[in-house]
CSV table of C-alpha atoms in Angstrom, one decimal:
chain,number,residue,atom,x,y,z
A,1,MET,CA,-10.0,3.1,-4.9
A,2,THR,CA,-9.1,1.3,-1.7
A,3,LEU,CA,-9.8,-2.3,-1.0
A,4,ARG,CA,-10.0,-3.4,2.7
A,5,TYR,CA,-9.6,-6.9,3.8
A,6,GLY,CA,-9.3,-9.3,6.7
A,7,ASP,CA,-9.1,-9.4,10.4
A,8,LEU,CA,-6.1,-9.4,12.7
A,9,GLU,CA,-6.2,-13.1,13.6
A,10,SER,CA,-6.4,-14.1,9.9
A,11,LEU,CA,-3.7,-11.6,8.9
A,12,LYS,CA,-1.0,-12.6,11.4
A,13,SER,CA,2.4,-13.4,9.9
A,14,LYS,CA,1.2,-12.4,6.4
A,15,LYS,CA,2.7,-8.9,6.2
A,16,MET,CA,5.2,-9.7,3.4
A,17,ALA,CA,2.6,-11.7,1.4
A,18,SER,CA,0.2,-8.8,1.5
A,19,SER,CA,2.6,-6.3,0.1
A,20,PHE,CA,3.8,-8.7,-2.7
A,21,ALA,CA,0.2,-9.5,-3.6
A,22,ALA,CA,-0.4,-5.8,-4.3
A,23,ALA,CA,2.9,-5.5,-6.2
A,24,MET,CA,2.0,-8.3,-8.5
A,25,LEU,CA,-1.4,-6.9,-9.7
A,26,ASP,CA,0.1,-4.9,-12.5
A,27,LYS,CA,2.5,-7.6,-13.6
A,28,GLY,CA,0.1,-9.5,-15.9
A,29,THR,CA,-3.5,-10.8,-16.1
A,30,GLY,CA,-5.0,-13.9,-17.7
A,31,ARG,CA,-5.2,-11.9,-20.9
A,32,LEU,CA,-2.4,-9.3,-20.8
A,33,THR,CA,1.3,-9.5,-20.1
A,34,ARG,CA,3.1,-6.8,-18.0
A,35,GLN,CA,4.3,-5.1,-21.2
A,36,GLU,CA,0.8,-5.2,-22.7
A,37,ILE,CA,-0.6,-3.6,-19.5
A,38,GLU,CA,2.0,-0.9,-19.7
A,39,ASP,CA,1.2,-0.3,-23.4
A,40,GLU,CA,-2.5,0.0,-22.6
A,41,ILE,CA,-1.7,2.6,-19.8
A,42,ASP,CA,0.3,4.6,-22.3
A,43,ARG,CA,-2.4,4.4,-24.9
A,44,LEU,CA,-4.9,5.7,-22.4
A,45,LYS,CA,-2.6,8.5,-21.5
A,46,ALA,CA,-2.9,7.4,-17.9
A,47,ARG,CA,-0.9,7.2,-14.7
A,48,LEU,CA,-1.5,4.3,-12.4
A,49,ARG,CA,-0.2,3.2,-9.0
A,50,ILE,CA,-1.1,0.1,-7.0
A,51,PHE,CA,0.2,-0.5,-3.5
A,52,GLY,CA,-0.8,-2.5,-0.5
A,53,GLY,CA,-0.1,-3.0,3.2
A,54,ALA,CA,-1.3,-4.6,6.4
A,55,ASN,CA,-5.0,-4.6,5.6
A,56,ASN,CA,-5.8,-2.7,2.4
A,57,THR,CA,-4.7,-2.2,-1.2
A,58,SER,CA,-5.0,1.1,-2.9
A,59,VAL,CA,-5.2,2.0,-6.6
A,60,ILE,CA,-4.6,5.6,-7.7
A,61,LEU,CA,-5.2,6.4,-11.4
A,62,GLU,CA,-5.3,9.5,-13.5
A,63,THR,CA,-6.3,10.0,-17.2
A,64,GLU,CA,-8.3,12.2,-19.6
A,65,ARG,CA,-12.1,12.2,-19.5
A,66,GLU,CA,-12.7,10.1,-22.5
A,67,ASN,CA,-10.3,7.4,-21.4
A,68,LEU,CA,-11.6,6.9,-17.9
A,69,PRO,CA,-14.2,4.2,-18.7
A,70,GLU,CA,-11.5,2.0,-20.4
A,71,LEU,CA,-9.0,2.6,-17.6
A,72,VAL,CA,-11.5,1.6,-15.0
A,73,LYS,CA,-12.2,-1.6,-16.9
A,74,LEU,CA,-8.4,-2.3,-17.2
A,75,VAL,CA,-8.0,-1.8,-13.5
A,76,GLY,CA,-10.9,-4.2,-12.9
A,77,GLU,CA,-9.2,-6.8,-15.0
A,78,MET,CA,-5.9,-6.3,-13.1
A,79,LEU,CA,-7.5,-6.6,-9.7
A,80,LYS,CA,-9.8,-9.5,-10.4
A,81,SER,CA,-7.7,-11.6,-12.8
A,82,PRO,CA,-4.0,-11.3,-11.9
A,83,ALA,CA,-1.8,-14.0,-13.5
A,84,PHE,CA,1.0,-13.9,-10.8
A,85,PRO,CA,3.8,-14.8,-13.3
A,86,GLU,CA,6.7,-16.6,-11.6
A,87,GLU,CA,9.4,-14.5,-13.4
A,88,GLU,CA,7.9,-11.2,-12.3
A,89,PHE,CA,7.7,-12.4,-8.7
A,90,GLU,CA,11.4,-13.3,-8.7
A,91,LYS,CA,12.2,-9.8,-10.2
A,92,ILE,CA,10.3,-8.1,-7.3
A,93,LYS,CA,12.2,-10.1,-4.8
A,94,GLN,CA,15.6,-9.3,-6.4
A,95,GLU,CA,14.7,-5.6,-6.7
A,96,ALA,CA,13.6,-5.1,-3.1
A,97,GLY,CA,16.8,-3.3,-2.3
A,98,ILE,CA,16.8,-4.0,1.4
A,99,GLU,CA,20.6,-4.6,1.5
A,100,GLN,CA,21.3,-1.1,0.1
A,101,ASN,CA,18.9,0.5,2.6
A,102,ARG,CA,20.9,-0.8,5.6
A,103,SER,CA,23.5,1.9,5.1
A,104,GLN,CA,21.3,4.8,4.0
A,105,PRO,CA,20.6,7.5,6.8
A,106,MET,CA,17.0,8.1,5.5
A,107,SER,CA,16.1,4.4,5.5
A,108,ILE,CA,17.8,3.8,8.9
A,109,ALA,CA,16.0,6.8,10.4
A,110,SER,CA,12.6,5.8,9.0
A,111,GLN,CA,12.8,2.3,10.2
A,112,GLU,CA,14.0,3.2,13.7
A,113,PHE,CA,11.3,6.0,13.9
A,114,SER,CA,8.5,3.5,13.0
A,115,ARG,CA,9.7,0.8,15.4
A,116,ARG,CA,9.9,3.3,18.3
A,117,LEU,CA,6.7,5.2,17.6
A,118,ARG,CA,4.5,2.2,17.0
A,119,PRO,CA,6.1,-0.9,18.7
A,120,TYR,CA,3.7,-3.5,17.4
A,121,SER,CA,4.4,-7.1,18.5
A,122,LYS,CA,5.9,-9.6,16.1
A,123,GLU,CA,2.6,-11.4,15.9
A,124,ASP,CA,0.9,-8.3,14.5
A,125,VAL,CA,0.8,-7.8,10.7
A,126,ARG,CA,1.7,-4.1,11.3
A,127,TYR,CA,5.0,-5.1,13.0
A,128,ASN,CA,7.9,-3.0,11.7
A,129,MET,CA,10.6,-5.5,10.8
A,130,THR,CA,14.3,-4.9,11.1
A,131,PHE,CA,16.4,-5.0,7.9
A,132,ASP,CA,17.6,-8.5,8.8
A,133,GLU,CA,14.1,-9.7,9.4
A,134,GLU,CA,12.8,-8.2,6.2
A,135,ILE,CA,15.6,-9.7,4.1
A,136,ALA,CA,14.9,-13.2,5.7
A,137,ALA,CA,11.1,-12.8,5.1
A,138,ILE,CA,11.6,-11.9,1.4
A,139,LYS,CA,13.9,-14.8,0.8
A,140,ALA,CA,11.5,-17.2,2.5
A,141,LEU,CA,8.4,-15.9,0.8
A,142,THR,CA,6.9,-18.1,-2.0
A,143,LEU,CA,4.6,-17.3,-4.9
A,144,GLU,CA,2.1,-19.8,-3.5
A,145,GLU,CA,1.9,-17.8,-0.3
A,146,VAL,CA,1.2,-14.6,-2.2
A,147,MET,CA,-1.5,-16.3,-4.4
A,148,ALA,CA,-3.0,-17.8,-1.3
A,149,PHE,CA,-3.2,-14.4,0.4
A,150,TYR,CA,-4.9,-12.9,-2.7
A,151,LYS,CA,-7.5,-15.7,-2.8
A,152,GLU,CA,-8.2,-15.5,1.0
A,153,PHE,CA,-8.6,-11.7,1.3
A,154,TYR,CA,-9.1,-9.8,-1.9
A,155,GLY,CA,-12.5,-8.4,-2.9
A,156,ALA,CA,-14.5,-5.1,-3.0
A,157,SER,CA,-17.1,-5.7,-0.4
A,158,ALA,CA,-15.6,-3.0,1.9
A,159,ALA,CA,-14.0,-0.9,-0.9
A,160,THR,CA,-14.0,2.9,-0.9
A,161,LEU,CA,-14.0,4.8,-4.3
A,162,ALA,CA,-13.4,8.5,-4.8
A,163,ILE,CA,-13.4,10.2,-8.2
A,164,ILE,CA,-12.4,13.9,-8.7
A,165,GLY,CA,-12.5,15.8,-12.0
A,166,ASP,CA,-14.4,15.9,-15.3
A,167,PHE,CA,-16.5,12.8,-15.8
A,168,GLU,CA,-20.0,11.5,-16.3
A,169,GLU,CA,-21.1,10.2,-12.9
A,170,ALA,CA,-23.9,7.9,-14.2
A,171,ASP,CA,-21.6,6.3,-16.8
A,172,ILE,CA,-18.7,5.7,-14.5
A,173,LYS,CA,-20.9,4.5,-11.7
A,174,ALA,CA,-22.4,1.9,-14.0
A,175,ILE,CA,-18.9,0.7,-15.1
A,176,VAL,CA,-17.7,0.5,-11.5
A,177,GLU,CA,-20.8,-1.5,-10.5
A,178,GLU,CA,-20.2,-3.8,-13.5
A,179,GLN,CA,-16.5,-4.4,-12.6
A,180,PHE,CA,-16.7,-4.6,-8.8
A,181,GLY,CA,-20.3,-4.8,-7.7
A,182,ASP,CA,-20.3,-8.6,-7.2
A,183,TRP,CA,-16.6,-9.0,-6.2
A,184,GLU,CA,-17.0,-10.0,-2.6
A,185,ASN,CA,-14.3,-10.5,0.1
A,186,PRO,CA,-14.0,-14.1,1.2
A,187,VAL,CA,-13.3,-12.7,4.7
A,188,GLU,CA,-15.3,-9.9,6.3
A,189,PHE,CA,-13.4,-6.7,6.9
A,190,GLN,CA,-12.7,-5.6,10.5
A,191,ARG,CA,-10.9,-2.5,11.5
A,192,LEU,CA,-7.5,-3.3,13.1
A,193,GLU,CA,-7.6,-1.5,16.4
A,194,THR,CA,-4.5,0.4,17.4
A,195,PRO,CA,-3.2,-0.5,20.9
A,196,ASP,CA,-2.5,2.2,23.4
A,197,PHE,CA,1.3,2.5,23.0
A,198,PRO,CA,3.3,3.9,26.0
A,199,LYS,CA,4.2,7.6,25.4
A,200,GLN,CA,7.7,7.7,26.7
A,201,PRO,CA,10.1,10.4,25.5
A,202,ALA,CA,13.2,9.0,23.9
A,203,ASN,CA,16.2,10.2,21.8
A,204,GLU,CA,18.1,7.9,19.5
A,205,MET,CA,21.3,8.8,17.6
A,206,ILE,CA,22.7,6.5,15.0
A,207,ASN,CA,26.1,7.2,13.4
A,208,THR,CA,26.7,6.6,9.7
A,209,PRO,CA,30.3,7.8,9.4
A,210,ASP,CA,30.7,6.9,5.7
A,211,LYS,CA,27.7,9.0,4.7
A,212,ALA,CA,27.8,12.8,4.1
A,213,ASN,CA,24.1,13.4,4.7
A,214,ALA,CA,22.1,13.2,7.9
A,215,MET,CA,18.4,12.6,8.6
A,216,PHE,CA,16.3,14.0,11.5
A,217,LEU,CA,12.8,12.7,12.4
A,218,ALA,CA,10.5,13.5,15.3
A,219,GLY,CA,7.1,12.3,16.2
A,220,HIS,CA,4.3,12.4,18.7
A,221,LEU,CA,1.3,10.1,19.0
A,222,ILE,CA,-2.1,11.6,19.1
A,223,ASP,CA,-5.1,9.7,20.6
A,224,MET,CA,-7.4,10.1,17.5
A,225,ARG,CA,-9.0,7.7,15.1
A,226,ASP,CA,-9.8,8.6,11.5
A,227,ASP,CA,-13.5,8.7,12.3
A,228,HIS,CA,-13.0,11.5,14.9
A,229,PRO,CA,-14.7,14.8,13.8
A,230,ASP,CA,-11.4,16.7,14.0
A,231,TYR,CA,-9.5,14.2,11.9
A,232,PRO,CA,-10.1,15.9,8.5
A,233,ALA,CA,-9.0,19.3,9.8
A,234,LEU,CA,-5.9,17.7,11.3
A,235,VAL,CA,-5.0,16.0,8.0
A,236,LEU,CA,-5.5,19.2,6.0
A,237,GLY,CA,-3.5,21.3,8.5
A,238,ASN,CA,-0.7,18.8,8.4
A,239,TYR,CA,-0.6,19.0,4.6
A,240,MET,CA,-0.7,22.8,4.5
A,241,LEU,CA,2.1,23.2,7.1
A,242,GLY,CA,4.5,20.4,6.2
A,243,GLY,CA,2.9,17.3,4.7
A,244,GLY,CA,2.8,18.7,1.2
A,245,PHE,CA,6.7,18.7,1.1
A,246,LEU,CA,8.1,21.6,-1.1
A,247,ASN,CA,4.7,23.1,-1.8
A,248,SER,CA,3.8,23.3,1.8
A,249,ARG,CA,3.8,26.6,3.7
A,250,LEU,CA,6.8,25.8,6.0
A,251,ALA,CA,8.9,24.7,3.0
């Protein structure tokens, strides 16, 4: 399930608050503590991931057929009634690990790659921060800002749900409607348009002499939106050839 929220003007300068809001959703509700949520997930023999970014939050869950209704209800409680406990917020800030990333070839390469391939302006919520900027933003972020972001943007008015596997469609549809049918976004969703970035070839080499490993990344921008008729074929082809990591055909 993916929740979409906000427009570019409202989202400006709220990148860090958006990611922390998503990270706090499984840290407690008005009824359950973080440990009790984890115990429920174990009891339901489930796997659950929640993550968010510039203008959406996604929930990926997996469980056995008979446990799916209860799991959907649990996710509904987590999304709609987060407690935002202060101690969990501070733990996330401490565990961000940005300082360690500054010396890791993979982290350095990924950051430089993103900044060069998609050079969003600092005013854009999709702007790729430097390590120093990210550290400063995390230190300055308050729980009140995270809670304010949640209240301003979260809802299921523009949500997308996909279920694959063995389940009773009518039963699950009824539960989803019960949990999310009237949960509306305070702000109407608008697609964030991608600017036409200049396509200028560039090479960048960054030395990390104290590291034994190296990282190589290469990229090329394609003028295609996800509503283009060829987009599904491109995604599938990418997965088959390389996007599937060690189970892909190239690997």
